[in-house]
Amino acid sequence: MKNDPAVRPDTSTPDTPAPRRRRAAPPRETVLAAAMAAIADDGLDRLTMAGLGREVGMSSGHLLYYFRSKDELLLRTLEWSEEQLGVERRQALARQVPVRERLDAFVRLYVPRAPRDPHWTLWLELWNRARSLDDEARGRLLDIELSWHRDLVALLVEGASRGELRAVDAERIATRIRALLDGFSTHVAMGLPGSDRAQVLAHVGDFFDETLSVPSG
């Protein structure tokens, strides 16, 4: 007798498990934010690919697949942090207030918030590793430097054009200001005595008064 077409043989294999659905990797920002949080909580020395992987639900192998190396992970984390700071900086510099107030806001964003500031901890570590990084990675670090430099030059030029600041060689003075800020910021990040954030902001403010104030009369 032919098979009844309404009755179909059972060809399933109950003992064969269904294929496992591959778990999607977390968004890039989730990984980078977790890396920055780990640096803030435990310091850079204790950040490992395995530990970060456990935090975001990925294996260290998957992290290496996406980031290639720990140096690349650190660099991307710094770039992500700089993106956040860049948004704050653009908002601060776009305010309709005197140039000197915006210059002070620029400095407050530049200087570490406290010793072991995670952004500055990462920044100093990557520059320390710069000799072992390739040209492309060093170029990305330089791009971060130049973004701050360009905004500072623009402030100095605007201040002079409005008569709010002394007319100076903006490129030259901006280079000096950044060197001053880098030196003070390194001391703040390291927690050196006599170099807390409030003292540094006061020192920089004095330098601006002496260098950029328009002479009276």
Coordinates of C-alpha atoms in Angstrom, one line a residue:
M1 CA 0.0 0.0 0.0
K2 CA 1.3 3.4 -0.9
N3 CA 2.0 5.9 1.9
D4 CA -1.0 8.1 2.7
P5 CA 0.0 11.6 1.6
A6 CA -1.6 13.1 4.7
V7 CA 0.8 11.1 6.9
R8 CA 4.4 12.1 6.4
P9 CA 7.3 10.2 7.9
D10 CA 9.0 11.8 10.8
T11 CA 12.5 12.7 9.6
S12 CA 13.5 14.8 12.7
T13 CA 16.3 13.6 14.9
P14 CA 15.2 14.4 18.5
D15 CA 18.6 13.5 19.9
T16 CA 20.4 16.2 17.8
P17 CA 20.6 19.5 19.7
A18 CA 19.5 22.6 17.9
P19 CA 22.3 24.8 16.7
R20 CA 23.5 27.3 19.3
R21 CA 22.8 30.9 18.4
R22 CA 26.0 32.9 18.4
R23 CA 25.9 35.6 21.0
A24 CA 26.4 39.1 19.5
A25 CA 29.4 41.0 20.6
P26 CA 28.7 44.1 22.8
P27 CA 28.8 47.5 21.1
R28 CA 32.2 49.0 20.8
E29 CA 31.3 51.8 23.2
T30 CA 30.3 49.3 25.9
V31 CA 33.8 47.7 25.8
L32 CA 35.6 51.1 25.7
A33 CA 33.5 52.5 28.6
A34 CA 34.2 49.3 30.6
A35 CA 37.9 49.7 29.9
M36 CA 37.9 53.3 31.2
A37 CA 35.9 52.3 34.3
A38 CA 38.3 49.5 35.0
I39 CA 41.2 51.9 34.8
A40 CA 39.4 54.4 37.1
D41 CA 38.6 51.6 39.7
D42 CA 41.8 49.5 39.6
G43 CA 44.4 51.4 37.7
L44 CA 46.0 50.6 34.3
D45 CA 48.4 48.0 35.6
R46 CA 45.5 45.7 36.6
L47 CA 43.6 46.0 33.3
T48 CA 43.9 42.7 31.4
M49 CA 42.1 41.5 28.3
A50 CA 40.8 38.5 30.2
G51 CA 39.4 40.6 33.0
L52 CA 37.8 43.1 30.6
G53 CA 36.4 40.2 28.6
R54 CA 34.7 38.9 31.7
E55 CA 33.3 42.3 32.4
V56 CA 31.6 42.6 29.0
G57 CA 30.8 39.0 28.4
M58 CA 33.5 38.3 25.8
S59 CA 36.6 36.1 25.7
S60 CA 40.0 37.6 25.6
G61 CA 40.4 36.0 22.1
H62 CA 37.3 37.9 20.9
L63 CA 38.7 41.1 22.3
L64 CA 42.0 40.5 20.5
Y65 CA 40.0 39.8 17.3
Y66 CA 38.3 43.1 17.4
F67 CA 41.2 45.2 18.8
R68 CA 44.3 43.3 17.6
S69 CA 46.4 44.1 20.7
K70 CA 46.1 45.7 24.1
D71 CA 47.9 48.8 22.8
E72 CA 45.2 49.2 20.2
L73 CA 42.5 48.7 22.8
L74 CA 44.1 51.4 25.0
L75 CA 44.4 53.8 22.1
R76 CA 40.8 53.3 21.0
T77 CA 39.7 53.8 24.7
L78 CA 41.6 57.1 24.8
E79 CA 40.1 58.2 21.5
W80 CA 36.6 57.4 22.8
S81 CA 37.3 59.4 26.0
E82 CA 38.6 62.3 23.8
E83 CA 35.3 62.2 21.8
Q84 CA 33.4 62.8 25.1
L85 CA 35.7 65.6 26.1
G86 CA 35.5 67.0 22.6
V87 CA 31.8 67.4 22.9
E88 CA 32.2 69.2 26.2
R89 CA 34.9 71.4 24.8
R90 CA 32.9 72.4 21.7
Q91 CA 29.9 73.3 23.9
A92 CA 32.0 75.3 26.3
L93 CA 33.8 77.2 23.5
A94 CA 30.5 78.0 21.7
R95 CA 29.0 79.8 24.7
Q96 CA 28.3 83.5 24.1
V97 CA 30.6 84.7 26.9
P98 CA 33.9 86.7 27.0
V99 CA 36.9 84.9 25.5
R100 CA 38.7 84.8 28.8
E101 CA 35.9 82.8 30.4
R102 CA 36.0 80.3 27.5
L103 CA 39.8 80.1 27.9
D104 CA 39.4 79.3 31.6
A105 CA 36.8 76.6 30.6
F106 CA 39.3 75.2 28.2
V107 CA 41.8 74.8 30.9
R108 CA 39.3 73.2 33.4
L109 CA 38.6 70.6 30.8
Y110 CA 42.3 70.0 30.0
V111 CA 43.6 69.7 33.6
P112 CA 43.0 66.3 35.4
R113 CA 40.1 66.3 37.8
A114 CA 42.1 64.5 40.5
P115 CA 45.2 62.2 41.0
R116 CA 44.9 59.0 38.9
D117 CA 42.4 60.7 36.6
P118 CA 41.7 57.7 34.2
H119 CA 41.9 59.8 31.1
W120 CA 45.2 61.2 32.0
T121 CA 46.5 57.9 33.3
L122 CA 45.8 56.4 29.8
W123 CA 47.2 59.4 28.0
L124 CA 50.5 59.3 29.9
E125 CA 50.8 55.5 29.4
L126 CA 50.3 55.7 25.7
W127 CA 52.8 58.5 25.2
N128 CA 55.2 56.4 27.3
R129 CA 54.6 53.5 24.9
A130 CA 54.9 55.8 21.8
R131 CA 58.4 54.6 20.9
S132 CA 57.1 51.1 20.4
L133 CA 53.9 52.1 18.6
D134 CA 53.8 52.3 14.8
D135 CA 53.6 55.5 12.8
E136 CA 49.9 55.3 12.4
A137 CA 49.3 54.9 16.1
R138 CA 51.6 57.8 16.9
G139 CA 49.8 59.9 14.3
R140 CA 46.5 59.3 16.1
L141 CA 48.0 60.5 19.4
L142 CA 49.3 63.6 17.6
D143 CA 45.8 64.2 16.1
I144 CA 44.4 64.4 19.7
E145 CA 47.1 66.9 20.6
L146 CA 46.4 69.0 17.5
S147 CA 42.6 69.2 18.1
W148 CA 43.3 70.9 21.5
H149 CA 46.0 73.1 19.9
R150 CA 43.7 74.3 17.1
D151 CA 40.9 75.3 19.5
L152 CA 43.4 77.2 21.7
V153 CA 44.9 79.1 18.8
A154 CA 41.3 80.0 17.6
L155 CA 40.5 81.4 21.1
L156 CA 43.7 83.5 21.2
V157 CA 43.0 84.9 17.7
E158 CA 39.4 85.7 18.6
G159 CA 40.3 87.3 21.8
A160 CA 42.8 89.6 20.1
S161 CA 40.4 90.5 17.3
R162 CA 37.8 91.5 19.9
G163 CA 40.3 93.5 21.9
E164 CA 39.7 91.2 24.9
L165 CA 43.2 89.7 24.9
R166 CA 46.6 91.0 24.0
A167 CA 47.6 90.6 20.4
V168 CA 50.2 87.8 20.4
D169 CA 51.7 85.2 18.0
A170 CA 48.8 82.7 18.6
E171 CA 50.6 79.6 17.4
R172 CA 53.7 80.4 19.5
I173 CA 51.8 81.2 22.7
A174 CA 49.4 78.3 22.3
T175 CA 52.5 75.9 22.2
R176 CA 53.8 77.5 25.4
I177 CA 50.4 77.2 27.1
R178 CA 50.0 73.6 26.2
A179 CA 53.5 72.8 27.5
L180 CA 52.5 74.6 30.7
L181 CA 49.3 72.7 31.0
D182 CA 51.0 69.3 30.2
G183 CA 53.6 69.9 32.9
F184 CA 51.0 70.9 35.6
S185 CA 48.6 68.2 34.5
T186 CA 51.2 65.5 34.8
H187 CA 51.9 66.6 38.4
V188 CA 48.1 66.6 39.2
A189 CA 47.7 63.1 37.7
M190 CA 50.6 61.9 39.7
G191 CA 49.4 63.5 42.9
L192 CA 52.6 65.4 43.6
P193 CA 52.4 67.6 46.7
G194 CA 51.6 71.2 46.0
S195 CA 50.1 70.4 42.7
D196 CA 46.4 69.9 43.4
R197 CA 43.9 71.0 40.7
A198 CA 42.9 74.2 42.4
Q199 CA 46.5 75.4 42.8
V200 CA 47.2 74.5 39.2
L201 CA 44.2 76.5 37.9
A202 CA 45.3 79.5 39.9
H203 CA 48.9 79.3 38.5
V204 CA 47.5 79.1 34.9
G205 CA 45.2 82.0 35.6
D206 CA 48.1 84.1 36.8
F207 CA 50.0 83.2 33.6
F208 CA 47.1 84.3 31.5
D209 CA 46.8 87.6 33.4
E210 CA 50.5 88.3 32.9
T211 CA 50.7 87.2 29.3
L212 CA 47.3 87.9 27.7
S213 CA 45.7 90.8 29.6
V214 CA 45.3 93.9 27.5
P215 CA 47.5 96.7 29.0
S216 CA 45.4 99.4 30.7
G217 CA 45.5 102.9 29.2

